[in-house]
Amino acid sequence: ATLSEAQQLLGRRVLRKQAGGEGEAAAEWDEAKEKAKDEALRQSILAVVKDMQAQSLEVPFVAMYRKEHCGPLLSLREADCPNLARPEDLYDLYEGGFSFPERSIMSLRARRWDLLWKVHALAAEWLSYYKRAKKRLETYAKVQFAAQEAGKEE
């Protein structure tokens, strides 16, 4: 089994720590963590784009039912966090005929999925550029083939 880059750097960090070089090891460890985060982000973007383009899934569906593919793309704004019920709120609800356990969620969370929408827009834009470039290459090949055929006839 091959070790990931982060695991290799962690092994080097342990060896340096035993040798007494902690400053460099901490910097390498931070760098390895950043690389691992970047790689996780790349993999999640790739999985989400595949879901959206190959399976024709929409952003809300991917966000709700393909969460394992989204990874760090599923980030909510701080303002979107739900309010928790306080004991005095629960008592008011109890008097009104409702009962909820303590620390219940009082309001629905707004689901915006800003990063997923941005990935969706950029993937659509890139796909249009890709199709346009592919079409141009096909046209160029046809023109080149026609020019070669015209040269052979003379």
mmCIF file of C-alpha atoms in Angstrom:
data_model
loop_
_atom_site.group_PDB
_atom_site.id
_atom_site.type_symbol
_atom_site.label_atom_id
_atom_site.label_comp_id
_atom_site.label_asym_id
_atom_site.label_seq_id
_atom_site.Cartn_x
_atom_site.Cartn_y
_atom_site.Cartn_z
ATOM 1 C CA ALA A 1 0.000 0.000 0.000
ATOM 2 C CA THR A 2 1.340 3.424 -0.891
ATOM 3 C CA LEU A 3 1.344 6.221 1.623
ATOM 4 C CA SER A 4 -0.322 9.489 0.822
ATOM 5 C CA GLU A 5 1.738 12.651 0.698
ATOM 6 C CA ALA A 6 0.258 13.829 4.009
ATOM 7 C CA GLN A 7 1.152 10.536 5.681
ATOM 8 C CA GLN A 8 4.711 10.737 4.371
ATOM 9 C CA LEU A 9 5.088 14.284 5.671
ATOM 10 C CA LEU A 10 3.622 13.214 9.005
ATOM 11 C CA GLY A 11 6.251 10.465 9.198
ATOM 12 C CA ARG A 12 8.984 13.019 8.477
ATOM 13 C CA ARG A 13 7.534 15.294 11.143
ATOM 14 C CA VAL A 14 7.704 12.534 13.740
ATOM 15 C CA LEU A 15 11.304 11.790 12.817
ATOM 16 C CA ARG A 16 12.283 15.484 12.994
ATOM 17 C CA LYS A 17 10.489 15.883 16.302
ATOM 18 C CA GLN A 18 12.562 13.056 17.691
ATOM 19 C CA ALA A 19 15.662 14.767 16.283
ATOM 20 C CA GLY A 20 14.609 18.162 17.676
ATOM 21 C CA GLY A 21 13.595 20.088 14.516
ATOM 22 C CA GLU A 22 10.010 21.093 15.392
ATOM 23 C CA GLY A 23 9.674 24.409 13.496
ATOM 24 C CA GLU A 24 10.248 22.983 10.023
ATOM 25 C CA ALA A 25 8.086 19.958 10.788
ATOM 26 C CA ALA A 26 5.144 22.133 11.827
ATOM 27 C CA ALA A 27 5.436 24.137 8.612
ATOM 28 C CA GLU A 28 5.571 20.943 6.545
ATOM 29 C CA TRP A 29 2.596 19.527 8.421
ATOM 30 C CA ASP A 30 0.570 22.695 7.744
ATOM 31 C CA GLU A 31 1.554 22.510 4.084
ATOM 32 C CA ALA A 32 0.498 18.853 3.924
ATOM 33 C CA LYS A 33 -2.863 19.671 5.506
ATOM 34 C CA GLU A 34 -3.422 22.437 2.950
ATOM 35 C CA LYS A 35 -2.560 20.068 0.096
ATOM 36 C CA ALA A 36 -4.973 17.478 1.480
ATOM 37 C CA LYS A 37 -7.733 20.108 1.718
ATOM 38 C CA ASP A 38 -7.047 21.250 -1.853
ATOM 39 C CA GLU A 39 -7.164 17.670 -3.104
ATOM 40 C CA ALA A 40 -10.441 17.012 -1.258
ATOM 41 C CA LEU A 41 -11.884 20.155 -2.820
ATOM 42 C CA ARG A 42 -10.756 19.091 -6.307
ATOM 43 C CA GLN A 43 -12.269 15.628 -5.864
ATOM 44 C CA SER A 44 -15.567 17.020 -4.609
ATOM 45 C CA ILE A 45 -15.770 19.503 -7.511
ATOM 46 C CA LEU A 46 -15.086 16.685 -9.964
ATOM 47 C CA ALA A 47 -17.757 14.458 -8.389
ATOM 48 C CA VAL A 48 -20.348 17.252 -8.339
ATOM 49 C CA VAL A 49 -19.681 18.233 -11.955
ATOM 50 C CA LYS A 50 -19.979 14.581 -13.019
ATOM 51 C CA ASP A 51 -23.302 14.319 -11.183
ATOM 52 C CA MET A 52 -24.612 17.489 -12.771
ATOM 53 C CA GLN A 53 -23.473 16.807 -16.327
ATOM 54 C CA ALA A 54 -23.503 13.029 -16.733
ATOM 55 C CA GLN A 55 -26.644 12.349 -14.701
ATOM 56 C CA SER A 56 -28.353 15.721 -15.337
ATOM 57 C CA LEU A 57 -28.886 16.355 -11.636
ATOM 58 C CA GLU A 58 -29.667 19.819 -10.326
ATOM 59 C CA VAL A 59 -27.906 21.677 -7.507
ATOM 60 C CA PRO A 60 -30.614 21.215 -4.824
ATOM 61 C CA PHE A 61 -30.825 17.479 -5.540
ATOM 62 C CA VAL A 62 -27.051 17.055 -5.396
ATOM 63 C CA ALA A 63 -26.868 19.109 -2.198
ATOM 64 C CA MET A 64 -29.598 17.145 -0.452
ATOM 65 C CA TYR A 65 -29.115 13.587 -1.709
ATOM 66 C CA ARG A 66 -25.485 13.395 -2.845
ATOM 67 C CA LYS A 67 -23.871 15.031 0.183
ATOM 68 C CA GLU A 68 -21.031 12.520 0.200
ATOM 69 C CA HIS A 69 -19.946 13.854 -3.206
ATOM 70 C CA CYS A 70 -20.077 17.510 -2.185
ATOM 71 C CA GLY A 71 -17.511 17.498 0.612
ATOM 72 C CA PRO A 72 -16.330 21.026 1.459
ATOM 73 C CA LEU A 73 -18.651 22.578 -1.141
ATOM 74 C CA LEU A 74 -21.562 22.268 1.295
ATOM 75 C CA SER A 75 -20.843 25.317 3.366
ATOM 76 C CA LEU A 76 -23.563 27.479 4.829
ATOM 77 C CA ARG A 77 -23.331 31.080 5.831
ATOM 78 C CA GLU A 78 -23.100 31.939 9.514
ATOM 79 C CA ALA A 79 -26.514 33.607 9.293
ATOM 80 C CA ASP A 80 -28.054 30.359 8.017
ATOM 81 C CA CYS A 81 -27.450 28.446 11.237
ATOM 82 C CA PRO A 82 -30.755 27.520 12.867
ATOM 83 C CA ASN A 83 -31.898 28.992 16.152
ATOM 84 C CA LEU A 84 -32.101 26.594 19.055
ATOM 85 C CA ALA A 85 -35.088 26.552 21.363
ATOM 86 C CA ARG A 86 -34.504 28.054 24.789
ATOM 87 C CA PRO A 87 -36.390 26.698 27.816
ATOM 88 C CA GLU A 88 -38.647 29.780 27.927
ATOM 89 C CA ASP A 89 -39.556 29.272 24.247
ATOM 90 C CA LEU A 90 -40.419 25.651 24.942
ATOM 91 C CA TYR A 91 -42.692 26.657 27.815
ATOM 92 C CA ASP A 92 -44.553 29.090 25.558
ATOM 93 C CA LEU A 93 -44.970 26.348 22.976
ATOM 94 C CA TYR A 94 -46.123 23.899 25.653
ATOM 95 C CA GLU A 95 -48.810 26.322 26.769
ATOM 96 C CA GLY A 96 -49.925 26.577 23.160
ATOM 97 C CA GLY A 97 -50.405 22.807 22.957
ATOM 98 C CA PHE A 98 -47.100 21.889 21.317
ATOM 99 C CA SER A 99 -44.258 19.939 22.881
ATOM 100 C CA PHE A 100 -40.679 19.831 21.693
ATOM 101 C CA PRO A 101 -37.565 18.485 23.394
ATOM 102 C CA GLU A 102 -35.061 21.008 24.675
ATOM 103 C CA ARG A 103 -32.531 22.308 22.116
ATOM 104 C CA SER A 104 -34.967 21.707 19.264
ATOM 105 C CA ILE A 105 -34.479 23.623 16.067
ATOM 106 C CA MET A 106 -36.921 26.503 15.970
ATOM 107 C CA SER A 107 -36.635 27.688 12.379
ATOM 108 C CA LEU A 108 -35.889 26.085 9.064
ATOM 109 C CA ARG A 109 -32.395 26.546 7.770
ATOM 110 C CA ALA A 110 -32.082 28.471 4.562
ATOM 111 C CA ARG A 111 -30.339 26.332 2.004
ATOM 112 C CA ARG A 112 -28.386 28.456 -0.441
ATOM 113 C CA TRP A 113 -25.417 26.304 -1.400
ATOM 114 C CA ASP A 114 -23.580 29.254 -2.905
ATOM 115 C CA LEU A 115 -20.465 27.281 -3.797
ATOM 116 C CA LEU A 116 -22.452 24.556 -5.526
ATOM 117 C CA TRP A 117 -24.292 27.140 -7.613
ATOM 118 C CA LYS A 118 -20.973 28.751 -8.556
ATOM 119 C CA VAL A 119 -19.515 25.359 -9.550
ATOM 120 C CA HIS A 120 -22.656 24.711 -11.606
ATOM 121 C CA ALA A 121 -22.341 28.045 -13.440
ATOM 122 C CA LEU A 122 -18.611 27.630 -14.106
ATOM 123 C CA ALA A 123 -19.063 24.041 -15.290
ATOM 124 C CA ALA A 124 -21.768 25.121 -17.736
ATOM 125 C CA GLU A 125 -19.548 27.937 -19.017
ATOM 126 C CA TRP A 126 -16.562 25.628 -19.401
ATOM 127 C CA LEU A 127 -18.687 23.032 -21.201
ATOM 128 C CA SER A 128 -19.818 25.624 -23.739
ATOM 129 C CA TYR A 129 -16.177 26.645 -24.344
ATOM 130 C CA TYR A 130 -15.187 22.983 -24.705
ATOM 131 C CA LYS A 131 -17.964 22.282 -27.226
ATOM 132 C CA ARG A 132 -17.054 25.391 -29.205
ATOM 133 C CA ALA A 133 -13.363 24.421 -29.327
ATOM 134 C CA LYS A 134 -14.217 20.850 -30.315
ATOM 135 C CA LYS A 135 -16.465 22.102 -33.108
ATOM 136 C CA ARG A 136 -13.702 24.409 -34.384
ATOM 137 C CA LEU A 137 -11.188 21.547 -34.424
ATOM 138 C CA GLU A 138 -13.627 19.340 -36.356
ATOM 139 C CA THR A 139 -14.247 22.126 -38.875
ATOM 140 C CA TYR A 140 -10.501 22.717 -39.245
ATOM 141 C CA ALA A 141 -9.931 19.005 -39.867
ATOM 142 C CA LYS A 142 -12.678 18.964 -42.515
ATOM 143 C CA VAL A 143 -11.228 22.016 -44.263
ATOM 144 C CA GLN A 144 -7.729 20.527 -44.149
ATOM 145 C CA PHE A 145 -9.005 17.231 -45.568
ATOM 146 C CA ALA A 146 -10.891 19.070 -48.333
ATOM 147 C CA ALA A 147 -7.732 21.047 -49.198
ATOM 148 C CA GLN A 148 -5.696 17.853 -49.410
ATOM 149 C CA GLU A 149 -8.308 16.222 -51.656
ATOM 150 C CA ALA A 150 -8.346 19.298 -53.909
ATOM 151 C CA GLY A 151 -4.544 19.135 -54.159
ATOM 152 C CA LYS A 152 -4.596 15.460 -55.192
ATOM 153 C CA GLU A 153 -7.099 16.073 -57.993
ATOM 154 C CA GLU A 154 -4.865 18.629 -59.739
#
